[in-house]
JSON list of C-alpha atoms and ligand atoms in Angstrom, two decimals:
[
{"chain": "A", "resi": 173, "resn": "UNK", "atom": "CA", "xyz": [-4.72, 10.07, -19.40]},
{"chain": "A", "resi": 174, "resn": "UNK", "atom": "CA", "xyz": [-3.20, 7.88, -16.51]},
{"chain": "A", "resi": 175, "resn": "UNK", "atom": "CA", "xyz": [-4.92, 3.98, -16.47]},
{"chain": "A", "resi": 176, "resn": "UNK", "atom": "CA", "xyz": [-4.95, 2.41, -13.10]},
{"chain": "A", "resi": 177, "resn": "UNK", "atom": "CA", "xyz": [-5.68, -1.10, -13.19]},
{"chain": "A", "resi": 178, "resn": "UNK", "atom": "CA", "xyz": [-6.92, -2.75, -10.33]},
{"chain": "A", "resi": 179, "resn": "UNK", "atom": "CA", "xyz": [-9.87, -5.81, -9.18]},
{"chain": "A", "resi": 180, "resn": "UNK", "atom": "CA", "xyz": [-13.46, -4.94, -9.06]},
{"chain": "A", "resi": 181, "resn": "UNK", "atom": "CA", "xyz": [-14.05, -7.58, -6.53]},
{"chain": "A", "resi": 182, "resn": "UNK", "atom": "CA", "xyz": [-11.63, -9.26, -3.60]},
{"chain": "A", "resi": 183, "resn": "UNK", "atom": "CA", "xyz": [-12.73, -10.98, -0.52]},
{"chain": "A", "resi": 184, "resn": "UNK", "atom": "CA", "xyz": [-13.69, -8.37, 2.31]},
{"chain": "A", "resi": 185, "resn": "UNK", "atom": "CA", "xyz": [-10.72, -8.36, 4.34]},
{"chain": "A", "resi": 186, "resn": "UNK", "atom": "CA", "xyz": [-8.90, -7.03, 1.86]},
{"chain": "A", "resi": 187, "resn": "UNK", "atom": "CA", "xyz": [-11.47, -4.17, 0.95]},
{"chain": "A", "resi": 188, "resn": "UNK", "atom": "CA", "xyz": [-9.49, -1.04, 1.80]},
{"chain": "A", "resi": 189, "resn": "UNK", "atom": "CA", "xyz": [-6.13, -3.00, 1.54]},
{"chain": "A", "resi": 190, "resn": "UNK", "atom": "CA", "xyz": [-5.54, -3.59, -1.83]},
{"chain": "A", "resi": 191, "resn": "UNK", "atom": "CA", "xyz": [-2.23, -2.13, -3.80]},
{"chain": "A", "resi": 192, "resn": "UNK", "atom": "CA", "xyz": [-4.12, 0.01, -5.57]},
{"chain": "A", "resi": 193, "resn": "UNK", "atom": "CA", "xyz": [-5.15, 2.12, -3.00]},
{"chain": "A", "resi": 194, "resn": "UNK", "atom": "CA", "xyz": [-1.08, 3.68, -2.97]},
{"chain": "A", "resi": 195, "resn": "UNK", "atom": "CA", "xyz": [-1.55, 4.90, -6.52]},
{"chain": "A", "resi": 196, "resn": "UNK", "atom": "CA", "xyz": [-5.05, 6.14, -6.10]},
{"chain": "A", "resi": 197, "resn": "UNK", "atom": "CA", "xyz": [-3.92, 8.16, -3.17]},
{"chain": "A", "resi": 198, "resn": "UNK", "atom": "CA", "xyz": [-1.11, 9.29, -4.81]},
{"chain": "A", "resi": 199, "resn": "UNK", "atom": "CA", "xyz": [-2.76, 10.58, -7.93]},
{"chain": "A", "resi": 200, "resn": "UNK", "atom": "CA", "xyz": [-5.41, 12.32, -5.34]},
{"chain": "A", "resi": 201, "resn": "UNK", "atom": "CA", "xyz": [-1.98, 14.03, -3.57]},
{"chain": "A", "resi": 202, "resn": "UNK", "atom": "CA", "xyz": [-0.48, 14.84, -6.81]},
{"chain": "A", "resi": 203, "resn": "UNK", "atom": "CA", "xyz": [-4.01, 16.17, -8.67]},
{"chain": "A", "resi": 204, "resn": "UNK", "atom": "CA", "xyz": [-3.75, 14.15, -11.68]},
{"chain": "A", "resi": 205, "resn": "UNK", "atom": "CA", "xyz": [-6.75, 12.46, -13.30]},
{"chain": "A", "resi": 206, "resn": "UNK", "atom": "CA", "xyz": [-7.04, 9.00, -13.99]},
{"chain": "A", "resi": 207, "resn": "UNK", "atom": "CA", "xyz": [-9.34, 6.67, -15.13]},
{"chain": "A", "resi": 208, "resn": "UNK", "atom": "CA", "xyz": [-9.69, 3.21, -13.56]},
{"chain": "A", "resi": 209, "resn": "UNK", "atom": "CA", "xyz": [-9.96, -0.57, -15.60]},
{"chain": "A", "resi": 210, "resn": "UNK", "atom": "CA", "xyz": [-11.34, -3.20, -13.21]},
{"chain": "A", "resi": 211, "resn": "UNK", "atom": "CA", "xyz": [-10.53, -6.62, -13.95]},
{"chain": "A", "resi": 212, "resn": "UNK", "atom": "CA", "xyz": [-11.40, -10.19, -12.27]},
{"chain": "A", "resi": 213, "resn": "UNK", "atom": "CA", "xyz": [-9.10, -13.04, -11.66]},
{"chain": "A", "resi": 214, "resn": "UNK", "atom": "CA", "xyz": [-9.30, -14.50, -15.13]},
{"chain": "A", "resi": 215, "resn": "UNK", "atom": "CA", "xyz": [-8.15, -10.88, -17.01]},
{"chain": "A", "resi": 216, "resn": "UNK", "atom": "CA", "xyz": [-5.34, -11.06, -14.11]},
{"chain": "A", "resi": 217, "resn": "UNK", "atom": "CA", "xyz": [-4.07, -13.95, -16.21]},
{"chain": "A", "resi": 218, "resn": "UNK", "atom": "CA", "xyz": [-4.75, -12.62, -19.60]},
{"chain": "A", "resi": 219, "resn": "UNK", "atom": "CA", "xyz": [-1.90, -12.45, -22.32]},
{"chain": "A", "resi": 220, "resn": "UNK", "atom": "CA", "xyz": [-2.85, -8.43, -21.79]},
{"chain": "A", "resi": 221, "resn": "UNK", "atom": "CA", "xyz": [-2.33, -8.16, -18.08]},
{"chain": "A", "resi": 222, "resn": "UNK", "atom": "CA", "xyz": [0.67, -9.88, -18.12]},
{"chain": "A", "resi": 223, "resn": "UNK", "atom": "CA", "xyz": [2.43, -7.67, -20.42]},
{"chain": "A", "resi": 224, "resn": "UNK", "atom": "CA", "xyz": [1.65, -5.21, -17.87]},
{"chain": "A", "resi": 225, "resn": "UNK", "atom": "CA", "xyz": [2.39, -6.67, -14.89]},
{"chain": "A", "resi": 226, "resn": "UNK", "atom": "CA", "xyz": [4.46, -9.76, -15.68]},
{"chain": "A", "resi": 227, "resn": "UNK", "atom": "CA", "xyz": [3.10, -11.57, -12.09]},
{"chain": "A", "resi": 228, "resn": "UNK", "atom": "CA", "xyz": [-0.71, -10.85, -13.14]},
{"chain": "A", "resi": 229, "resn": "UNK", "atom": "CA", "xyz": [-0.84, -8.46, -10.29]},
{"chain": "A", "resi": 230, "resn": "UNK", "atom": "CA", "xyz": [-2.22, -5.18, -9.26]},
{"chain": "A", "resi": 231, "resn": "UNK", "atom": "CA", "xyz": [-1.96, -2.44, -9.57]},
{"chain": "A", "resi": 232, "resn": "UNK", "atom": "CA", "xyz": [-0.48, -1.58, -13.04]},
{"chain": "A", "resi": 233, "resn": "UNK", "atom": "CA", "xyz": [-0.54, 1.47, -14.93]},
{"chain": "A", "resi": 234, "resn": "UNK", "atom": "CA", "xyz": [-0.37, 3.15, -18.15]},
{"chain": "A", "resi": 235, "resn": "UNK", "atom": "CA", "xyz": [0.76, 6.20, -19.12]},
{"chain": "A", "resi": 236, "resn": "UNK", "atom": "CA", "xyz": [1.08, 7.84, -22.48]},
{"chain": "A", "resi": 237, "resn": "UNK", "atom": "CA", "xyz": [1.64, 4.33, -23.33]},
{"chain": "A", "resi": 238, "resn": "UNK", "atom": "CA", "xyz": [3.90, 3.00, -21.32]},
{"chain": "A", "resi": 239, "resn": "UNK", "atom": "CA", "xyz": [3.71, 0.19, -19.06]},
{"chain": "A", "resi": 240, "resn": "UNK", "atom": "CA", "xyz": [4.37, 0.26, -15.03]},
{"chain": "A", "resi": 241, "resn": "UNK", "atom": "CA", "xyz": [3.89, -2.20, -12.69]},
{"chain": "A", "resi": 242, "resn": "UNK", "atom": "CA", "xyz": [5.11, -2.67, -8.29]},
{"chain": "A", "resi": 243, "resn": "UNK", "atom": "CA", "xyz": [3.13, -0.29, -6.19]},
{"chain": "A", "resi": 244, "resn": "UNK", "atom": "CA", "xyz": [6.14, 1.36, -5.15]},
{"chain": "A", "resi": 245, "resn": "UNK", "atom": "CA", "xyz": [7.69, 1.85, -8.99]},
{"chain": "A", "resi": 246, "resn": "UNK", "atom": "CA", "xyz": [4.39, 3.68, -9.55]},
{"chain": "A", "resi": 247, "resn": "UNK", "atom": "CA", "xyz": [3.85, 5.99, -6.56]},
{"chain": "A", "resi": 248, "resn": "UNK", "atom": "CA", "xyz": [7.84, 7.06, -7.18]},
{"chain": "A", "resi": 249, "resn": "UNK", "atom": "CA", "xyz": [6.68, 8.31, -10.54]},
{"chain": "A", "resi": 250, "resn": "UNK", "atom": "CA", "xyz": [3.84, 9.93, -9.54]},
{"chain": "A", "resi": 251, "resn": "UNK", "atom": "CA", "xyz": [5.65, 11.47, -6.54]},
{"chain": "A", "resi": 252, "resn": "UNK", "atom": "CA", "xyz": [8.42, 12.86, -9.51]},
{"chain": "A", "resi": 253, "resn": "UNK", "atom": "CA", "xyz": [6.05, 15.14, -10.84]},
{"chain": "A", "resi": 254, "resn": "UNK", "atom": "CA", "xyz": [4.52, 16.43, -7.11]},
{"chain": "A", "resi": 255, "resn": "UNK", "atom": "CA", "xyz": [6.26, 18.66, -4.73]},
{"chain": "A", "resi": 256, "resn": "UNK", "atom": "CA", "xyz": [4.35, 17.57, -1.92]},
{"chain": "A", "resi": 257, "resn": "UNK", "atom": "CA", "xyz": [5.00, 13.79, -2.28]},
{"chain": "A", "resi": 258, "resn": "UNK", "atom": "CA", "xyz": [8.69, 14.27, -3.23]},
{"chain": "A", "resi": 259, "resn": "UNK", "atom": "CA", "xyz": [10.21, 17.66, -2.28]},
{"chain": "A", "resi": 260, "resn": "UNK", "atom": "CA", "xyz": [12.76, 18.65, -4.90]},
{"chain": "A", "resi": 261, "resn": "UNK", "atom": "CA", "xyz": [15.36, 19.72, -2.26]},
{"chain": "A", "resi": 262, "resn": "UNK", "atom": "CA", "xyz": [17.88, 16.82, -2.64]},
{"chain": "A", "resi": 263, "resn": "UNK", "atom": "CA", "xyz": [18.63, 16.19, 1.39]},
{"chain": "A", "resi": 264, "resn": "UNK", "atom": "CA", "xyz": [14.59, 16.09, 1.72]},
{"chain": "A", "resi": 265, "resn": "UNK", "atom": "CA", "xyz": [14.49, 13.53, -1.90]},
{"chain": "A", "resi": 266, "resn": "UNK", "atom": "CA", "xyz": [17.17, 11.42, -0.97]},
{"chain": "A", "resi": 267, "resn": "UNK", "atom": "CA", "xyz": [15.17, 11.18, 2.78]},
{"chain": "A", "resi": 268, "resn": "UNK", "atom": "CA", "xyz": [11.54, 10.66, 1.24]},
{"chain": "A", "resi": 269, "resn": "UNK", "atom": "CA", "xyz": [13.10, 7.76, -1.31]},
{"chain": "A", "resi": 270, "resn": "UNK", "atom": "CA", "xyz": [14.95, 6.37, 1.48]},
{"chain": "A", "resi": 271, "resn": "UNK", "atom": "CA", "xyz": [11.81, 6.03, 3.72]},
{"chain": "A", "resi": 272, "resn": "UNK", "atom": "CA", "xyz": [9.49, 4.67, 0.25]},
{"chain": "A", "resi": 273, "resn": "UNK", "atom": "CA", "xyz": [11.62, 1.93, 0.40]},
{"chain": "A", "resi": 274, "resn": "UNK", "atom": "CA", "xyz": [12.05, 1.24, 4.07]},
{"chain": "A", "resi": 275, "resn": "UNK", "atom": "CA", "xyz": [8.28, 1.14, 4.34]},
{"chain": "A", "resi": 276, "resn": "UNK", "atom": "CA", "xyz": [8.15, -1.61, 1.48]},
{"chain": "A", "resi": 277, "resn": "UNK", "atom": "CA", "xyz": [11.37, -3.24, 2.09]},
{"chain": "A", "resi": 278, "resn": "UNK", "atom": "CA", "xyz": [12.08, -3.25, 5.79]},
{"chain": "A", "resi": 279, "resn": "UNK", "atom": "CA", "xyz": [8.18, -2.94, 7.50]},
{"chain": "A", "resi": 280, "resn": "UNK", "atom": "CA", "xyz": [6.09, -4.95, 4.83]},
{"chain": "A", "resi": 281, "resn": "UNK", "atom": "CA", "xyz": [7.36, -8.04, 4.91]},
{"chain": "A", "resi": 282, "resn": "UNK", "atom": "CA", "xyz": [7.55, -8.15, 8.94]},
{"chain": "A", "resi": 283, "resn": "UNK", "atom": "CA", "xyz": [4.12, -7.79, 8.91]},
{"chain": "A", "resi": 284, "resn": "UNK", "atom": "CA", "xyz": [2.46, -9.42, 5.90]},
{"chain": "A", "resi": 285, "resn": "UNK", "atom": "CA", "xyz": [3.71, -12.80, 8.02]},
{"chain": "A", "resi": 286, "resn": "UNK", "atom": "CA", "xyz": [0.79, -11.67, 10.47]},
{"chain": "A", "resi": 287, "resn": "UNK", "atom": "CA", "xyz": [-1.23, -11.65, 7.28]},
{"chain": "A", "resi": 288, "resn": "UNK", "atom": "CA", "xyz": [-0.12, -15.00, 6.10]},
{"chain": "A", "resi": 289, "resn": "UNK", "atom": "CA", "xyz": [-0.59, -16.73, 10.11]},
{"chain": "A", "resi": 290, "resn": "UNK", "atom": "CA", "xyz": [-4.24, -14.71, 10.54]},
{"chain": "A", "resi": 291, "resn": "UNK", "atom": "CA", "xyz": [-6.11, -14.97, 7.14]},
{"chain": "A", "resi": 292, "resn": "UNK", "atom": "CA", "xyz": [-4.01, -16.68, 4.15]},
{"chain": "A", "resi": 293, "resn": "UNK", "atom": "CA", "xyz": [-3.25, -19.30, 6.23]},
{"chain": "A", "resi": 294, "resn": "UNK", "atom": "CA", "xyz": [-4.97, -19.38, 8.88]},
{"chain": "A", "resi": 295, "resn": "UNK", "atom": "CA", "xyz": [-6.15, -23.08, 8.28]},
{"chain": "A", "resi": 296, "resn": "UNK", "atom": "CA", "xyz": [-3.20, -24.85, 7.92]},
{"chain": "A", "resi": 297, "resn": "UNK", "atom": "CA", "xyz": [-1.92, -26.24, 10.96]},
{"chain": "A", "resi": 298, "resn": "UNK", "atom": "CA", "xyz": [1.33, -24.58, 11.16]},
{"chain": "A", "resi": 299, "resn": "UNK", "atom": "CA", "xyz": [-0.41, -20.92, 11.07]},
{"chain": "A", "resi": 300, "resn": "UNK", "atom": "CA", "xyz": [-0.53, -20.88, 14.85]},
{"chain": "A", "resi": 301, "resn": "UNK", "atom": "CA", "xyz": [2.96, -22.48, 15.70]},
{"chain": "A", "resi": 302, "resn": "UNK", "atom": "CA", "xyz": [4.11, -19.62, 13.98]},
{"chain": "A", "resi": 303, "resn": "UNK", "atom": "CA", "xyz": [2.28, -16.91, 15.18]},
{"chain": "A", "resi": 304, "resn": "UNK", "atom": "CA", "xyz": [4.47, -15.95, 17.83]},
{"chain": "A", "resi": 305, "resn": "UNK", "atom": "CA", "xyz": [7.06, -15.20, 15.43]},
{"chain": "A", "resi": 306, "resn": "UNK", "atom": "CA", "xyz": [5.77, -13.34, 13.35]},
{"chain": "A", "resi": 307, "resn": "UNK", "atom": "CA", "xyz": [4.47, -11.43, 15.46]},
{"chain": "A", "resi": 308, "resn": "UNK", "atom": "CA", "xyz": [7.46, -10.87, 17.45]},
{"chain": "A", "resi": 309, "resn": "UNK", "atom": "CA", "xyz": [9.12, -9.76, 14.25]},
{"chain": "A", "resi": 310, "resn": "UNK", "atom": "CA", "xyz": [7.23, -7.27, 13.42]},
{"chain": "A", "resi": 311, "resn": "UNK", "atom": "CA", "xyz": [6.82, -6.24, 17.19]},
{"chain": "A", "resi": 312, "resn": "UNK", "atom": "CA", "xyz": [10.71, -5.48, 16.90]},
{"chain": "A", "resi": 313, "resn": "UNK", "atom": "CA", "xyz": [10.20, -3.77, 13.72]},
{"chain": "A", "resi": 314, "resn": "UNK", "atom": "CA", "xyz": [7.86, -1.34, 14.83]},
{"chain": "A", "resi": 315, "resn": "UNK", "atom": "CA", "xyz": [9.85, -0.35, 17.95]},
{"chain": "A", "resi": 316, "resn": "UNK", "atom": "CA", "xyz": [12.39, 0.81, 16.30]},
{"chain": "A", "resi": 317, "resn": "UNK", "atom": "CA", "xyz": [9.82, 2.72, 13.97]},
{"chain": "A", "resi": 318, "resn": "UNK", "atom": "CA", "xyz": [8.11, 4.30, 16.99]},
{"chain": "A", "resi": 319, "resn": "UNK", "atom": "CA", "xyz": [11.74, 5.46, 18.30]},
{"chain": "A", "resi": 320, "resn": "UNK", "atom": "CA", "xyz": [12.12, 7.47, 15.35]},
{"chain": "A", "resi": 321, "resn": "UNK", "atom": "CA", "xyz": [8.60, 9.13, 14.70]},
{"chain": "A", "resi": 322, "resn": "UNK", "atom": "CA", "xyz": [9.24, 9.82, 18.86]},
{"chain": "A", "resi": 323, "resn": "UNK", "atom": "CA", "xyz": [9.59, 13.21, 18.16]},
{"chain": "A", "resi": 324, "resn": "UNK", "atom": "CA", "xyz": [8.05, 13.47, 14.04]},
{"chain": "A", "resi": 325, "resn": "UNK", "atom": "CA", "xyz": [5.10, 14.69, 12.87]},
{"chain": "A", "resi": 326, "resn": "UNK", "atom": "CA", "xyz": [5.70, 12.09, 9.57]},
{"chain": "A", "resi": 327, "resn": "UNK", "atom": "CA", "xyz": [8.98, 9.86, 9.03]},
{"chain": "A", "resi": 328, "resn": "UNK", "atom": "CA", "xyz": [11.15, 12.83, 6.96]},
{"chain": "A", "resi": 329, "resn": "UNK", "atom": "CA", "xyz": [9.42, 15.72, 9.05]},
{"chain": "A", "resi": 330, "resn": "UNK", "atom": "CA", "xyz": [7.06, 16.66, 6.22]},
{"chain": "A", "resi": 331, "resn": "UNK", "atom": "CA", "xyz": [4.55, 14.41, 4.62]},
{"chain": "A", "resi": 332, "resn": "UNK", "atom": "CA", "xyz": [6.01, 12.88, 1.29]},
{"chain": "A", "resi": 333, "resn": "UNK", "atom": "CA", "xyz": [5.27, 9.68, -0.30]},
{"chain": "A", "resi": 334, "resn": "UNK", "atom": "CA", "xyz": [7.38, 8.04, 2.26]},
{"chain": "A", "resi": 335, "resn": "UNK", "atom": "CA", "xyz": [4.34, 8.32, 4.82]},
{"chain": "A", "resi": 336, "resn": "UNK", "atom": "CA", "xyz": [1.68, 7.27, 2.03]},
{"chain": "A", "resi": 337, "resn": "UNK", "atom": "CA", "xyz": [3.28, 4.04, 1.46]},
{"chain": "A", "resi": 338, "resn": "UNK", "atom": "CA", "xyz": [4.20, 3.61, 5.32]},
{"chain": "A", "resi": 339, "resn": "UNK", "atom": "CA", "xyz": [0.41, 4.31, 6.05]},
{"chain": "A", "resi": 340, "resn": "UNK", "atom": "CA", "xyz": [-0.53, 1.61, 3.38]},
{"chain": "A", "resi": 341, "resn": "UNK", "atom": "CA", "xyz": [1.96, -1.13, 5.14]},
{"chain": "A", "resi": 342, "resn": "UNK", "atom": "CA", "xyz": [0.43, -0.17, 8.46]},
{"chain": "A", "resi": 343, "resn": "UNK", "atom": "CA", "xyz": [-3.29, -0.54, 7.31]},
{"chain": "A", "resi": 344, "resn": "UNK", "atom": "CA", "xyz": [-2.62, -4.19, 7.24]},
{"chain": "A", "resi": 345, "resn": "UNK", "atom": "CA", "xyz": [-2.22, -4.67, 10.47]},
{"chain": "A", "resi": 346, "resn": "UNK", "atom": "CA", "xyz": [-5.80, -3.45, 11.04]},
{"chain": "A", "resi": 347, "resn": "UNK", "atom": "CA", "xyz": [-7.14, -7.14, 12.10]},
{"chain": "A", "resi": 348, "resn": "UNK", "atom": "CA", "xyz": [-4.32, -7.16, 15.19]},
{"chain": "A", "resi": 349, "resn": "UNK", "atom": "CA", "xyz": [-4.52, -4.61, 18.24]},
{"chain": "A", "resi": 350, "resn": "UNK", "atom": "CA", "xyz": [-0.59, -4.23, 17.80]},
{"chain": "A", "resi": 351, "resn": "UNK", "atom": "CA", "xyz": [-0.40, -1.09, 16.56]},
{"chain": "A", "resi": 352, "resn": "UNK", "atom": "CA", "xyz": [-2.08, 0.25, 20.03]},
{"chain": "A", "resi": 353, "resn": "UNK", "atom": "CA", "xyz": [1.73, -0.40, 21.61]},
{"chain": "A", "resi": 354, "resn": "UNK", "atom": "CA", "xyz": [2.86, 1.47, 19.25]},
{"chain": "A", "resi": 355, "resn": "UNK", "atom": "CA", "xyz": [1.37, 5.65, 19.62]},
{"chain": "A", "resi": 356, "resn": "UNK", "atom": "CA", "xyz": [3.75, 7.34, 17.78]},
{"chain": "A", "resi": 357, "resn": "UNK", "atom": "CA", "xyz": [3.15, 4.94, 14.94]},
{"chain": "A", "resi": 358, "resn": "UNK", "atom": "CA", "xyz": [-0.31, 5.06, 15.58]},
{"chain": "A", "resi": 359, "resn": "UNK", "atom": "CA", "xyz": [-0.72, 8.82, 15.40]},
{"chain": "A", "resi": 360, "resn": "UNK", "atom": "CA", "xyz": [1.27, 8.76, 11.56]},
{"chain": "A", "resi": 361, "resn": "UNK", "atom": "CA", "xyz": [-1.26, 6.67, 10.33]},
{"chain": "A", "resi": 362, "resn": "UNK", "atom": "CA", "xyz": [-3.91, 8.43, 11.38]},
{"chain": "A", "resi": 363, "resn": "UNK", "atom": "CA", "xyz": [-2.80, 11.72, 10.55]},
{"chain": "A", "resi": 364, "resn": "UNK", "atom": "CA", "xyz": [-2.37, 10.50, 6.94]},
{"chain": "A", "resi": 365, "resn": "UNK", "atom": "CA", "xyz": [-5.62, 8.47, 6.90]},
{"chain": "A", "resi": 366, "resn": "UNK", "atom": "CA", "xyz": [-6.83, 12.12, 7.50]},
{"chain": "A", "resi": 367, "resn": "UNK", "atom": "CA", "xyz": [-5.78, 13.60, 4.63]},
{"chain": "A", "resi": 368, "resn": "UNK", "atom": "CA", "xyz": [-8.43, 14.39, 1.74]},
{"chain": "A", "resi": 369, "resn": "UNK", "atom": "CA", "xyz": [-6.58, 12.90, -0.99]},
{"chain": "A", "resi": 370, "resn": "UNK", "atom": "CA", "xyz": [-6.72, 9.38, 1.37]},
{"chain": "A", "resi": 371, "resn": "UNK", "atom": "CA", "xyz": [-10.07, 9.45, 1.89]},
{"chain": "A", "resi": 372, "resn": "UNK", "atom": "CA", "xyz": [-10.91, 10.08, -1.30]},
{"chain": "A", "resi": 373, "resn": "UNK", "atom": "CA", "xyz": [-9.07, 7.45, -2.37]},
{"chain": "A", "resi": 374, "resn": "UNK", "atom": "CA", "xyz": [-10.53, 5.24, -0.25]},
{"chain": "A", "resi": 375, "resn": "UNK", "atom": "CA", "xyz": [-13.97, 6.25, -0.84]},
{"chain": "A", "resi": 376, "resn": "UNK", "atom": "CA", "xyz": [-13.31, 5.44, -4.97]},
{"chain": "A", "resi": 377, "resn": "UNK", "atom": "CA", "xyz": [-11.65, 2.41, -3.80]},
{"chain": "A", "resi": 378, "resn": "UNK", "atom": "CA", "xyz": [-14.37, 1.18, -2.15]},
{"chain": "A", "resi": 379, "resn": "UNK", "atom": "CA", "xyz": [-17.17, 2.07, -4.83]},
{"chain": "A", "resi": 380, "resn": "UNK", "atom": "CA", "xyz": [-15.27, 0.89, -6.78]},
{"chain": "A", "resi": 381, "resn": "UNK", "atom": "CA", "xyz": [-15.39, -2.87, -5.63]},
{"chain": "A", "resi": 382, "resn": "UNK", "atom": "CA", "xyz": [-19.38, -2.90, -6.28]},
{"chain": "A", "resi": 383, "resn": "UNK", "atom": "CA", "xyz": [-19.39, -1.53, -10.11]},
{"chain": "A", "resi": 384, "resn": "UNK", "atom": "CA", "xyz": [-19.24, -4.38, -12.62]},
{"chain": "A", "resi": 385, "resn": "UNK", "atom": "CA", "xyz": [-16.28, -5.81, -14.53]},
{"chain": "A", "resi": 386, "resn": "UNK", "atom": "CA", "xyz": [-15.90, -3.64, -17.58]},
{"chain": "A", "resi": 387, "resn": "UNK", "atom": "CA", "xyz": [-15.89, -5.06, -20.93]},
{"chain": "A", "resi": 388, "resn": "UNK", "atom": "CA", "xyz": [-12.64, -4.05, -21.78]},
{"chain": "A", "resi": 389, "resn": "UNK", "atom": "CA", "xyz": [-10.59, -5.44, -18.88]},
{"chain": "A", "resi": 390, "resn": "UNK", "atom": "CA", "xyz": [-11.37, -8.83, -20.53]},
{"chain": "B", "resi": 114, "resn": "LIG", "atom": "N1", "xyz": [4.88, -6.01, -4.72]},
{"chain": "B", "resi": 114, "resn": "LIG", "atom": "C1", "xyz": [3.64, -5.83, -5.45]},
{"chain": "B", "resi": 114, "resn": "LIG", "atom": "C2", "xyz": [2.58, -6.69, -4.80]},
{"chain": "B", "resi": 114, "resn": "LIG", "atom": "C3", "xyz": [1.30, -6.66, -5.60]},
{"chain": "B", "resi": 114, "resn": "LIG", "atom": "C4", "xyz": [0.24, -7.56, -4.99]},
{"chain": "B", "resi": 114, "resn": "LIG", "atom": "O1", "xyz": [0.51, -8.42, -4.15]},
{"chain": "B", "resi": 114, "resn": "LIG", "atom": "N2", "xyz": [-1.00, -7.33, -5.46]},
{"chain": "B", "resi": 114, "resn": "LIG", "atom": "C5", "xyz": [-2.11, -8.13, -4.99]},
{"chain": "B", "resi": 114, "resn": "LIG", "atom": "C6", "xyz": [-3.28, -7.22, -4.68]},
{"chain": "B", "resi": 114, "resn": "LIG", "atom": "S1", "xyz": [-2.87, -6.08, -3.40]},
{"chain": "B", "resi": 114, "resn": "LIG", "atom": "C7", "xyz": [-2.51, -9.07, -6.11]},
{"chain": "B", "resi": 114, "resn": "LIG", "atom": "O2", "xyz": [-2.54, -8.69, -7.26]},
{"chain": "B", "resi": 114, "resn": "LIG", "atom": "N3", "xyz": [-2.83, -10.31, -5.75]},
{"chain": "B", "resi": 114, "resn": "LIG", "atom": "C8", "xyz": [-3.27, -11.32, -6.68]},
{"chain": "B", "resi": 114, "resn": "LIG", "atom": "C9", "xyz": [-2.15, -12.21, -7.11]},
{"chain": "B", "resi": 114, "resn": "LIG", "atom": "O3", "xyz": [-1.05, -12.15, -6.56]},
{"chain": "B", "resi": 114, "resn": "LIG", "atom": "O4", "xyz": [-2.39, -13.01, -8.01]},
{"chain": "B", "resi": 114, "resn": "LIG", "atom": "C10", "xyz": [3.25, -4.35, -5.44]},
{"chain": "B", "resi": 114, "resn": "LIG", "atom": "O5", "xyz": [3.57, -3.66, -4.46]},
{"chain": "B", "resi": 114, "resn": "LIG", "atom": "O6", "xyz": [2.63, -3.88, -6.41]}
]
């Protein structure tokens, strides 16, 4: 059995958001089972947690006993073991890892500084000053994204984990109107977003957030 660790409470702009929503969604792609241990911010820091994600993070995972931790570490091994999230044809693989790490690599951080200006930061005095920036960084990011879905359905041509974790980067710019310059962009994350193994996700994601803390995440 696959255990996906992840917070059964965060603040509500980050409902939806959350890391663990990429392995969820994954494990929905790749029809594996899993079961799910919700911890608070206290278990986060627990002797436990850390030996399974040495930054108190989520998401982590176990599997037949062994430890995994990064969002992106996790959805690669998933996406081993599913044809549909990583083809086995090498030219597609190479493409698809490629892509998994462009989307957390080069497109996260451009716009996780819109994050920091709009919400994490958003009191300090500097948030606004920089702004402009950051959002011209990631505004030059994503052009060069939208010239090469101009004429793809998904960023390899088929839907792999590539797009997953692209549509997962994306989703946080849902508090900005940017992506609206953007319709090639646009139309990959929606066409993942419609996938039943997203919204699935999703759904558990989000029901998930009301159950109580259990016991053992402690
Ligand atoms: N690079 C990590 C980032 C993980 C991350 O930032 N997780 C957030 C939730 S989405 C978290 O645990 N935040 C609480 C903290 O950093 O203490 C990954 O992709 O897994």
């Amino acid at each position: 059995m696959i255990t996906l660790y992840a917070f059964g409470s965060c603040p509500d702009f980050a409902k939806g958001l959350t890391r663990d929503l990429r392995v969820r969604w994954a494990l929905e792609e790749a029809g594996l089972p899993y079961e799910t241990v919700l911890i608070d911010y206290a278990a986060s820091r627990s002797s436990a947690h850390l030996e399974l994600n040495p930054f108190g993070q989520v998401p982590a995972v176990q599997a037949a006993g062994l430890p995994t931790f990064e969002s992106g570490a996790i959805v690669l091994q998933i996406a081993e073991n599913s044809e549909t999230l990583l083809p086995s044809h090498p030219g597609a693989r190479a493409a698809a890892i490629s892509w998994m790490f462009a989307a957390l690599n080069s497109i996260e951080p451009m716009l996780l500084g819109l994050l920091d200006a709009d919400i994490f930061h958003a009191r300090e005095p500097w948030a606004k000053e920089m702004r402009a920036a950051m959002e011209a960084r990631a505004t030059k990011r994503l052009a060069l994204l939208e010239a090469h879905l101009e004429n793809r359905e998904y960023v390899t041509g088929q839907f792999t984990a590539a797009d997953l974790l692209m549509t997962t980067v994306l989703r946080m710019l849902r508090h900005t109107d940017l992506l609206k310059r953007f319709p090639s962009v646009s139309a990959l994350k929606e066409r993942c977003e419609a996938r039943p193994a997203f919204q699935k996700a999703l759904a558990d994601q989000l029901s998930s957030l009301d159950e109580v803390i259990g016991a053992q995440a402690r």
